Amino acid sequence: MIWNPAAETASRAERCRLQLERLRGAVAWAGERVPFYREAFAAADVDPSAIKSLDDLARPPFTRKSHLRDQYPWGLFAVPREALVRVHASSGTKGKPTIVGYTRGDLEMWREVMARSLALAGAEPGHLIHNAYGYGLFTGGLGVHDGAEHMGVTVLPVSSGNTLRQILLLQDFRPQGLACTPSFALHIGETMREQGLDPRAVGVGYGIFGAEPWTEAMRRQIEALWGLRAVDCYGLSEIIGPGVAMECVEFRAGLHVNDDHFLPEIVDPVSGDPLPEGAEGELVLTCLTKEALPMIRYRTGDLTSLDAAPCRCGRTTARIARIKGRADDMLVIKGVNVYPSQLEAALLTLDELAPHYQLVVDRTAGFPTLEVHVEPAEARVVAWGGFDAARPEVRGLSERVGEMLRGHLGLNLVVTIVPPKTIPRSEGKAVRVVERS
Ligand SMILES: [Zn+2]
């Protein structure tokens, strides 16, 4: 079903008119209320009333994550703290967390875009969704929760972690939808298999997977394990949380952006220059309707491309391609740019490996080196009669994987085959890269 046909199937002309009207309002609101924007617009000579077309959007300067950190906690807000009804925060892996906040109106908008997103994944009123995204400061859990309630879905607020309880509830409640990180879906399914249970027997129809980058290869693994349709869910707390964009379950040809609320652009990640439709670059988003925390031309750091053509599902919203990686996540090893997602895509093509990996970047020497940790597939270990790193079969596997990755990436790296189940399993967001410095 299409949750809001008027908004999601509007003609291009109607959509552009609405976007332009809302853009003027959003720029004016930010400029009047937030000193940071007032100064930035003055410096760039931006006059909200002079915005005549969407192309004029290229004039206001960018907002970056560092601005949120510099203005911690309330500096970028357009309303007094008392007007907020909810606050969330990013995990804050680098220093202070990023604080985001919502007025009552913002929460209403979030529920609306989240209900559209759940409908894109295949949800309908009356369904049951097992929500294993983390509840708390992270936006994933409560974002999905509110959207599900809003659309009349029964939501099971399990939150992340506690895999055994997840399994018990999945078996007893038999939900139509499973919402969690893709790595956690994999972990729950594998744990079931170890217990002699078949994840397919739960009968989950669709999976709403996001909050970490993943690949088509990972999608195939999860679908084979669970027998469900896996859809890619995209969002970020600075913009709203989950609900920014989602694939349609029927065609999965890019993620539909709720572009009457979040205006997407693609720019060159280095120069910041706008790129034409279809070109790959960094996604920049402008919040068109947000009250508490306006975001004008926010640099997401995510690499993708934009497609404005209508989708066969009937929706006319712009679509972004699956996120290729974050500009921030890019590793530079001996002058070669590497995205963890590239490595994942290559690794998951090998049946001989378990679908878990970790990248260890060692910066203790003069130049960084990359070591890839992978586990052999369970069937291999059984065939070998147990794991022993000194076995010729293990060394042979390590050589084959190394050769394949070097061929794919044009980069010298070390592959270490580690004993089964020693790579930490994720009950939330997977940690793919470990830095030694
Ligand atoms: Zn579609």
Tab-separated table of C-alpha atoms and ligand atoms in Angstrom:
chain	number	residue	atom	x	y	z
A	1	MET	CA	0.000	0.000	0.000
A	2	ILE	CA	0.980	3.629	-0.492
A	3	TRP	CA	0.479	5.372	2.854
A	4	ASN	CA	-0.006	8.911	1.532
A	5	PRO	CA	-0.839	8.751	-2.183
A	6	ALA	CA	-1.347	12.520	-2.494
A	7	ALA	CA	2.207	13.191	-1.299
A	8	GLU	CA	3.945	10.146	-2.747
A	9	THR	CA	2.462	10.142	-6.251
A	10	ALA	CA	2.296	13.909	-6.889
A	11	SER	CA	3.432	15.098	-10.324
A	12	ARG	CA	6.912	16.513	-10.679
A	13	ALA	CA	5.538	20.034	-11.150
A	14	GLU	CA	3.391	19.829	-8.004
A	15	ARG	CA	6.287	18.393	-6.021
A	16	CYS	CA	8.707	21.129	-7.145
A	17	ARG	CA	6.191	23.872	-6.339
A	18	LEU	CA	5.689	22.498	-2.837
A	19	GLN	CA	9.433	22.011	-2.301
A	20	LEU	CA	10.194	25.577	-3.358
A	21	GLU	CA	7.527	27.071	-1.121
A	22	ARG	CA	8.734	24.991	1.838
A	23	LEU	CA	12.386	25.736	1.083
A	24	ARG	CA	11.801	29.480	1.310
A	25	GLY	CA	10.022	28.948	4.607
A	26	ALA	CA	12.770	26.697	5.981
A	27	VAL	CA	15.585	29.106	5.063
A	28	ALA	CA	13.660	32.054	6.524
A	29	TRP	CA	12.893	30.144	9.731
A	30	ALA	CA	16.537	29.113	10.201
A	31	GLY	CA	17.856	32.599	9.401
A	32	GLU	CA	15.481	34.337	11.810
A	33	ARG	CA	15.878	31.940	14.696
A	34	VAL	CA	19.418	30.522	14.664
A	35	PRO	CA	22.433	32.850	14.967
A	36	PHE	CA	24.645	30.281	13.201
A	37	TYR	CA	22.427	30.408	10.110
A	38	ARG	CA	21.892	34.165	10.303
A	39	GLU	CA	25.663	34.696	10.148
A	40	ALA	CA	26.244	32.015	7.519
A	41	PHE	CA	23.513	33.412	5.249
A	42	ALA	CA	24.805	36.970	5.687
A	43	ALA	CA	28.336	35.873	4.811
A	44	ALA	CA	27.094	34.045	1.673
A	45	ASP	CA	24.659	36.856	0.787
A	46	VAL	CA	21.598	34.598	0.962
A	47	ASP	CA	18.190	36.253	1.024
A	48	PRO	CA	15.366	33.712	1.622
A	49	SER	CA	12.834	35.824	-0.267
A	50	ALA	CA	15.182	35.841	-3.285
A	51	ILE	CA	15.124	32.037	-3.653
A	52	LYS	CA	13.311	31.734	-6.978
A	53	SER	CA	14.089	28.149	-7.945
A	54	LEU	CA	15.517	25.003	-6.448
A	55	ASP	CA	18.823	25.809	-8.162
A	56	ASP	CA	19.228	28.764	-5.823
A	57	LEU	CA	19.695	26.195	-3.086
A	58	ALA	CA	23.306	25.940	-4.225
A	59	ARG	CA	23.981	29.310	-2.607
A	60	PRO	CA	23.489	28.786	1.142
A	61	PRO	CA	26.607	27.265	2.675
A	62	PHE	CA	26.708	23.710	4.006
A	63	THR	CA	25.922	22.510	7.503
A	64	ARG	CA	28.267	19.837	8.814
A	65	LYS	CA	28.325	17.441	11.737
A	66	SER	CA	31.175	19.476	13.242
A	67	HIS	CA	28.807	22.474	13.450
A	68	LEU	CA	26.456	20.403	15.600
A	69	ARG	CA	29.353	19.449	17.848
A	70	ASP	CA	30.650	23.040	18.044
A	71	GLN	CA	27.189	24.282	19.038
A	72	TYR	CA	26.636	21.498	21.600
A	73	PRO	CA	24.112	21.109	23.043
A	74	TRP	CA	21.441	23.650	22.025
A	75	GLY	CA	23.214	26.182	19.771
A	76	LEU	CA	21.607	25.168	16.466
A	77	PHE	CA	18.068	24.957	17.819
A	78	ALA	CA	15.388	27.319	16.538
A	79	VAL	CA	13.134	26.948	19.566
A	80	PRO	CA	13.747	27.206	23.316
A	81	ARG	CA	14.469	23.937	25.093
A	82	GLU	CA	11.038	24.162	26.743
A	83	ALA	CA	9.378	23.758	23.326
A	84	LEU	CA	11.001	20.353	22.788
A	85	VAL	CA	9.028	17.234	23.652
A	86	ARG	CA	11.791	14.731	22.826
A	87	VAL	CA	15.591	14.653	22.596
A	88	HIS	CA	17.754	11.984	20.945
A	89	ALA	CA	21.524	11.772	20.555
A	90	SER	CA	24.052	10.022	18.381
A	91	SER	CA	26.324	7.432	19.930
A	92	GLY	CA	29.148	9.966	20.208
A	93	THR	CA	31.992	7.707	19.220
A	94	LYS	CA	34.137	10.773	18.567
A	95	GLY	CA	33.896	13.093	21.566
A	96	LYS	CA	30.599	14.669	22.600
A	97	PRO	CA	27.341	13.187	21.324
A	98	THR	CA	25.313	15.020	18.714
A	99	ILE	CA	22.066	16.231	20.284
A	100	VAL	CA	18.877	16.413	18.222
A	101	GLY	CA	15.423	17.509	19.416
A	102	TYR	CA	11.817	17.517	18.292
A	103	THR	CA	8.792	19.731	18.803
A	104	ARG	CA	5.358	18.148	18.891
A	105	GLY	CA	5.024	19.079	15.207
A	106	ASP	CA	8.365	17.432	14.378
A	107	LEU	CA	7.218	14.183	16.002
A	108	GLU	CA	4.019	14.278	13.939
A	109	MET	CA	6.035	14.710	10.752
A	110	TRP	CA	8.379	11.881	11.806
A	111	ARG	CA	5.421	9.506	12.394
A	112	GLU	CA	4.067	10.384	8.967
A	113	VAL	CA	7.319	9.755	7.066
A	114	MET	CA	7.973	6.627	9.100
A	115	ALA	CA	4.491	5.245	8.334
A	116	ARG	CA	5.168	5.865	4.628
A	117	SER	CA	8.474	4.014	5.016
A	118	LEU	CA	6.929	1.019	6.758
A	119	ALA	CA	4.283	0.834	4.028
A	120	LEU	CA	7.104	0.867	1.461
A	121	ALA	CA	8.557	-2.190	3.202
A	122	GLY	CA	5.246	-4.021	3.004
A	123	ALA	CA	3.626	-3.161	6.352
A	124	GLU	CA	-0.125	-2.729	6.607
A	125	PRO	CA	-2.436	-1.802	9.474
A	126	GLY	CA	-3.065	-4.929	11.515
A	127	HIS	CA	0.393	-6.404	10.979
A	128	LEU	CA	2.787	-7.142	13.825
A	129	ILE	CA	6.354	-5.774	13.739
A	130	HIS	CA	9.117	-7.133	15.947
A	131	ASN	CA	11.211	-4.034	16.606
A	132	ALA	CA	14.755	-4.990	17.605
A	133	TYR	CA	16.312	-1.584	16.943
A	134	GLY	CA	17.758	-0.076	20.108
A	135	TYR	CA	15.416	2.074	22.203
A	136	GLY	CA	16.854	5.070	24.006
A	137	LEU	CA	18.934	7.976	22.786
A	138	PHE	CA	19.398	6.238	19.407
A	139	THR	CA	16.575	7.221	17.015
A	140	GLY	CA	16.093	3.746	15.493
A	141	GLY	CA	13.903	2.104	18.125
A	142	LEU	CA	11.466	4.913	18.887
A	143	GLY	CA	11.368	6.084	15.262
A	144	VAL	CA	10.103	2.733	13.998
A	145	HIS	CA	7.908	2.408	17.074
A	146	ASP	CA	6.039	5.689	16.590
A	147	GLY	CA	5.567	5.139	12.853
A	148	ALA	CA	4.194	1.637	13.423
A	149	GLU	CA	1.739	2.828	16.063
A	150	HIS	CA	0.677	5.695	13.833
A	151	MET	CA	-0.181	3.348	10.971
A	152	GLY	CA	-2.095	0.911	13.186
A	153	VAL	CA	0.543	-1.806	13.314
A	154	THR	CA	1.046	-3.793	16.516
A	155	VAL	CA	4.611	-3.098	17.572
A	156	LEU	CA	6.633	-5.358	19.844
A	157	PRO	CA	9.245	-3.045	21.459
A	158	VAL	CA	11.909	-5.660	22.120
A	159	SER	CA	14.858	-3.283	21.560
A	160	SER	CA	18.310	-4.603	20.683
A	161	GLY	CA	20.377	-7.235	22.505
A	162	ASN	CA	19.357	-10.393	24.358
A	163	THR	CA	19.306	-12.707	21.353
A	164	LEU	CA	17.695	-15.631	23.171
A	165	ARG	CA	14.707	-13.551	24.228
A	166	GLN	CA	14.397	-12.262	20.654
A	167	ILE	CA	14.185	-15.843	19.415
A	168	LEU	CA	11.571	-16.812	21.985
A	169	LEU	CA	9.347	-13.853	21.099
A	170	LEU	CA	9.781	-14.307	17.349
A	171	GLN	CA	8.626	-17.902	17.626
A	172	ASP	CA	5.681	-17.103	19.877
A	173	PHE	CA	4.434	-13.958	18.092
A	174	ARG	CA	5.255	-14.815	14.448
A	175	PRO	CA	5.496	-11.195	13.261
A	176	GLN	CA	4.969	-10.146	9.645
A	177	GLY	CA	7.866	-7.680	9.915
A	178	LEU	CA	11.288	-7.702	11.562
A	179	ALA	CA	13.059	-4.362	12.126
A	180	CYS	CA	16.726	-4.292	13.199
A	181	THR	CA	20.260	-3.820	11.892
A	182	PRO	CA	21.129	-6.292	9.111
A	183	SER	CA	24.028	-7.721	11.113
A	184	PHE	CA	21.709	-8.430	14.044
A	185	ALA	CA	19.180	-10.171	11.758
A	186	LEU	CA	22.000	-12.401	10.611
A	187	HIS	CA	23.088	-13.103	14.178
A	188	ILE	CA	19.570	-13.959	15.410
A	189	GLY	CA	19.039	-16.294	12.442
A	190	GLU	CA	22.358	-18.057	12.903
A	191	THR	CA	21.788	-18.495	16.615
A	192	MET	CA	18.443	-20.125	15.819
A	193	ARG	CA	20.135	-22.502	13.418
A	194	GLU	CA	22.661	-23.457	16.099
A	195	GLN	CA	19.757	-24.320	18.368
A	196	GLY	CA	18.321	-26.580	15.690
A	197	LEU	CA	15.574	-24.076	14.816
A	198	ASP	CA	14.684	-22.921	11.314
A	199	PRO	CA	14.352	-19.109	11.045
A	200	ARG	CA	12.204	-19.604	7.928
A	201	ALA	CA	9.592	-21.368	10.051
A	202	VAL	CA	8.905	-18.068	11.881
A	203	GLY	CA	7.331	-16.860	8.635
A	204	VAL	CA	8.588	-13.241	8.694
A	205	GLY	CA	7.499	-11.621	5.425
A	206	TYR	CA	9.665	-8.506	5.304
A	207	GLY	CA	12.721	-7.115	7.060
A	208	ILE	CA	13.313	-3.390	7.682
A	209	PHE	CA	17.073	-3.201	7.839
A	210	GLY	CA	19.286	-0.142	8.257
A	211	ALA	CA	21.408	1.976	10.629
A	212	GLU	CA	24.632	0.494	9.234
A	213	PRO	CA	25.959	0.116	5.696
A	214	TRP	CA	25.292	-3.259	4.087
A	215	THR	CA	25.537	-4.843	0.673
A	216	GLU	CA	23.528	-6.849	-1.861
A	217	ALA	CA	25.588	-9.896	-0.881
A	218	MET	CA	24.491	-9.455	2.740
A	219	ARG	CA	20.889	-9.071	1.553
A	220	ARG	CA	21.063	-12.456	-0.204
A	221	GLN	CA	22.502	-14.099	2.914
A	222	ILE	CA	19.753	-12.714	5.154
A	223	GLU	CA	16.991	-13.607	2.703
A	224	ALA	CA	18.263	-17.175	2.331
A	225	LEU	CA	18.446	-17.527	6.102
A	226	TRP	CA	15.013	-16.101	6.916
A	227	GLY	CA	13.009	-16.551	3.723
A	228	LEU	CA	11.912	-12.898	3.902
A	229	ARG	CA	12.115	-9.835	1.628
A	230	ALA	CA	14.817	-7.523	2.984
A	231	VAL	CA	14.443	-3.792	2.371
A	232	ASP	CA	16.973	-1.070	2.942
A	233	CYS	CA	15.980	1.696	5.360
A	234	TYR	CA	17.930	4.963	5.457
A	235	GLY	CA	17.953	7.799	7.925
A	236	LEU	CA	20.122	9.850	10.226
A	237	SER	CA	19.351	11.576	13.478
A	238	GLU	CA	20.520	15.013	12.295
A	239	ILE	CA	17.771	14.966	9.657
A	240	ILE	CA	15.041	13.126	11.632
A	241	GLY	CA	16.136	9.523	12.311
A	242	PRO	CA	14.844	6.565	10.273
A	243	GLY	CA	12.163	7.606	7.774
A	244	VAL	CA	14.301	9.683	5.403
A	245	ALA	CA	14.266	7.064	2.622
A	246	MET	CA	13.239	3.437	2.098
A	247	GLU	CA	13.154	0.915	-0.736
A	248	CYS	CA	9.787	-0.281	-2.023
A	249	VAL	CA	9.477	-3.992	-1.346
A	250	GLU	CA	8.157	-4.690	-4.866
A	251	PHE	CA	11.017	-3.301	-6.959
A	252	ARG	CA	13.840	-2.314	-4.602
A	253	ALA	CA	15.224	-0.034	-7.275
A	254	GLY	CA	16.696	2.615	-5.031
A	255	LEU	CA	15.354	4.154	-1.826
A	256	HIS	CA	12.363	6.495	-2.067
A	257	VAL	CA	13.208	9.764	-0.324
A	258	ASN	CA	10.367	11.543	1.466
A	259	ASP	CA	11.366	14.550	-0.590
A	260	ASP	CA	8.443	16.795	0.335
A	261	HIS	CA	10.129	16.937	3.786
A	262	PHE	CA	13.799	16.220	3.011
A	263	LEU	CA	15.202	17.779	-0.132
A	264	PRO	CA	18.088	15.730	-1.562
A	265	GLU	CA	21.069	16.989	-3.604
A	266	ILE	CA	24.248	15.251	-4.686
A	267	VAL	CA	27.530	17.181	-4.499
A	268	ASP	CA	31.140	16.463	-5.244
A	269	PRO	CA	32.543	15.252	-1.887
A	270	VAL	CA	35.744	17.258	-2.351
A	271	SER	CA	34.715	20.513	-4.068
A	272	GLY	CA	31.104	20.626	-2.811
A	273	ASP	CA	29.880	21.502	-6.316
A	274	PRO	CA	26.391	20.230	-7.210
A	275	LEU	CA	26.455	17.151	-9.467
A	276	PRO	CA	23.876	16.286	-12.146
A	277	GLU	CA	21.182	13.658	-11.663
A	278	GLY	CA	22.611	10.145	-11.799
A	279	ALA	CA	26.174	11.112	-10.878
A	280	GLU	CA	27.672	9.546	-7.791
A	281	GLY	CA	28.642	11.860	-4.965
A	282	GLU	CA	27.832	12.896	-1.420
A	283	LEU	CA	24.202	13.154	-0.336
A	284	VAL	CA	23.208	16.584	1.012
A	285	LEU	CA	19.809	16.989	2.664
A	286	THR	CA	17.750	20.045	3.570
A	287	CYS	CA	14.884	19.679	6.045
A	288	LEU	CA	11.921	21.506	4.543
A	289	THR	CA	9.474	21.278	7.438
A	290	LYS	CA	11.427	20.732	10.642
A	291	GLU	CA	10.849	23.194	13.472
A	292	ALA	CA	13.202	22.470	16.358
A	293	LEU	CA	16.481	21.786	14.580
A	294	PRO	CA	16.527	23.249	11.057
A	295	MET	CA	19.054	21.652	8.706
A	296	ILE	CA	19.989	23.543	5.571
A	297	ARG	CA	22.206	21.654	3.127
A	298	TYR	CA	23.459	19.107	5.622
A	299	ARG	CA	26.483	17.100	4.451
A	300	THR	CA	25.551	13.493	5.282
A	301	GLY	CA	28.930	12.026	4.321
A	302	ASP	CA	27.039	9.214	2.544
A	303	LEU	CA	27.940	8.385	-1.047
A	304	THR	CA	25.096	7.674	-3.459
A	305	SER	CA	23.353	8.987	-6.590
A	306	LEU	CA	19.900	10.417	-7.290
A	307	ASP	CA	17.164	9.260	-9.696
A	308	ALA	CA	14.118	11.530	-10.146
A	309	ALA	CA	12.238	9.237	-12.570
A	310	PRO	CA	8.949	7.770	-11.267
A	311	CYS	CA	9.175	4.215	-9.933
A	312	ARG	CA	7.112	1.309	-11.264
A	313	CYS	CA	5.465	1.070	-7.825
A	314	GLY	CA	3.564	4.276	-8.654
A	315	ARG	CA	5.490	6.603	-6.389
A	316	THR	CA	7.080	9.691	-7.899
A	317	THR	CA	9.415	10.578	-5.040
A	318	ALA	CA	13.125	10.831	-5.923
A	319	ARG	CA	15.196	7.738	-5.218
A	320	ILE	CA	18.748	7.400	-3.939
A	321	ALA	CA	20.915	4.401	-4.781
A	322	ARG	CA	21.973	2.056	-1.976
A	323	ILE	CA	24.572	3.926	0.086
A	324	LYS	CA	27.987	2.931	-1.180
A	325	GLY	CA	29.746	3.989	1.978
A	326	ARG	CA	30.397	7.003	4.120
A	327	ALA	CA	33.004	9.472	3.006
A	328	ASP	CA	34.185	9.269	6.665
A	329	ASP	CA	34.462	5.466	6.581
A	330	MET	CA	36.813	5.496	3.653
A	331	LEU	CA	40.126	3.958	4.601
A	332	VAL	CA	43.220	5.181	2.858
A	333	ILE	CA	45.717	2.322	2.839
A	334	LYS	CA	48.972	2.974	1.034
A	335	GLY	CA	47.330	5.562	-1.155
A	336	VAL	CA	44.400	3.311	-2.119
A	337	ASN	CA	40.856	4.314	-1.120
A	338	VAL	CA	38.944	1.396	0.386
A	339	TYR	CA	35.356	1.275	1.639
A	340	PRO	CA	34.461	-1.480	4.109
A	341	SER	CA	31.361	-2.141	1.968
A	342	GLN	CA	33.581	-3.048	-1.018
A	343	LEU	CA	35.380	-5.626	1.087
A	344	GLU	CA	32.104	-6.985	2.403
A	345	ALA	CA	30.702	-7.408	-1.093
A	346	ALA	CA	33.779	-9.357	-2.138
A	347	LEU	CA	33.999	-11.507	0.995
A	348	LEU	CA	30.358	-12.562	0.929
A	349	THR	CA	30.734	-14.088	-2.521
A	350	LEU	CA	32.798	-16.921	-0.993
A	351	ASP	CA	30.809	-19.877	0.381
A	352	GLU	CA	33.891	-21.015	2.246
A	353	LEU	CA	33.576	-18.093	4.676
A	354	ALA	CA	31.086	-17.266	7.425
A	355	PRO	CA	29.350	-13.903	6.772
A	356	HIS	CA	31.278	-12.071	9.515
A	357	TYR	CA	34.413	-10.035	9.157
A	358	GLN	CA	36.464	-7.369	10.848
A	359	LEU	CA	39.024	-5.008	9.375
A	360	VAL	CA	42.009	-4.149	11.510
A	361	VAL	CA	43.795	-0.982	10.474
A	362	ASP	CA	47.200	-0.812	12.080
A	363	ARG	CA	48.711	2.674	12.255
A	364	THR	CA	51.513	1.851	14.680
A	365	ALA	CA	54.077	1.608	11.883
A	366	GLY	CA	55.037	4.470	9.543
A	367	PHE	CA	52.233	3.692	7.091
A	368	PRO	CA	48.868	2.054	7.829
A	369	THR	CA	48.354	-1.621	7.013
A	370	LEU	CA	45.123	-3.538	6.608
A	371	GLU	CA	44.428	-6.942	8.077
A	372	VAL	CA	41.167	-8.720	7.257
A	373	HIS	CA	39.809	-11.157	9.836
A	374	VAL	CA	37.373	-13.783	8.570
A	375	GLU	CA	35.990	-17.066	9.860
A	376	PRO	CA	35.657	-20.258	7.837
A	377	ALA	CA	32.091	-21.425	7.105
A	378	GLU	CA	30.816	-23.973	9.582
A	379	ALA	CA	30.576	-26.718	6.958
A	380	ARG	CA	34.303	-26.294	6.253
A	381	VAL	CA	35.260	-26.673	9.880
A	382	VAL	CA	33.136	-29.816	10.139
A	383	ALA	CA	34.773	-31.233	6.995
A	384	TRP	CA	38.218	-30.488	8.457
A	385	GLY	CA	37.284	-32.242	11.687
A	386	GLY	CA	37.864	-29.070	13.743
A	387	PHE	CA	39.732	-25.797	13.480
A	388	ASP	CA	43.493	-25.583	13.645
A	389	ALA	CA	45.230	-22.518	12.214
A	390	ALA	CA	48.279	-24.627	11.307
A	391	ARG	CA	46.294	-26.929	8.972
A	392	PRO	CA	47.250	-26.641	5.309
A	393	GLU	CA	43.541	-26.203	4.432
A	394	VAL	CA	43.364	-23.070	6.609
A	395	ARG	CA	46.510	-21.648	5.048
A	396	GLY	CA	45.141	-22.459	1.595
A	397	LEU	CA	41.865	-20.690	2.365
A	398	SER	CA	43.733	-17.651	3.634
A	399	GLU	CA	45.762	-17.521	0.424
A	400	ARG	CA	42.651	-17.797	-1.783
A	401	VAL	CA	40.836	-15.028	0.096
A	402	GLY	CA	43.915	-12.806	0.009
A	403	GLU	CA	44.360	-13.301	-3.704
A	404	MET	CA	40.705	-12.526	-4.386
A	405	LEU	CA	40.744	-9.330	-2.289
A	406	ARG	CA	44.018	-8.116	-3.733
A	407	GLY	CA	42.552	-8.631	-7.200
A	408	HIS	CA	39.393	-6.719	-6.254
A	409	LEU	CA	41.014	-3.811	-4.468
A	410	GLY	CA	44.462	-3.582	-5.994
A	411	LEU	CA	45.838	-3.412	-2.513
A	412	ASN	CA	48.266	-5.496	-0.508
A	413	LEU	CA	46.670	-6.800	2.679
A	414	VAL	CA	46.913	-9.633	5.163
A	415	VAL	CA	44.101	-12.160	5.570
A	416	THR	CA	43.835	-13.997	8.874
A	417	ILE	CA	41.469	-16.926	9.202
A	418	VAL	CA	40.327	-16.822	12.818
A	419	PRO	CA	38.599	-19.648	14.723
A	420	PRO	CA	34.818	-19.943	14.266
A	421	LYS	CA	32.672	-17.537	16.334
A	422	THR	CA	35.562	-15.374	17.508
A	423	ILE	CA	34.617	-12.249	15.559
A	424	PRO	CA	32.301	-10.290	17.886
A	425	ARG	CA	28.643	-10.732	16.898
A	426	SER	CA	26.540	-7.613	16.772
A	427	GLU	CA	23.370	-7.147	18.811
A	428	GLY	CA	23.107	-3.617	17.484
A	429	LYS	CA	25.410	-1.840	15.081
A	430	ALA	CA	28.280	-4.022	13.890
A	431	VAL	CA	31.844	-2.848	14.518
A	432	ARG	CA	33.532	-3.541	11.183
A	433	VAL	CA	36.718	-1.554	11.560
A	434	VAL	CA	39.144	-1.708	14.455
A	435	GLU	CA	41.949	0.868	14.545
A	436	ARG	CA	45.293	0.197	16.189
A	437	SER	CA	47.329	3.327	16.705
B	1	ZN	ZN	9.138	2.090	-5.848
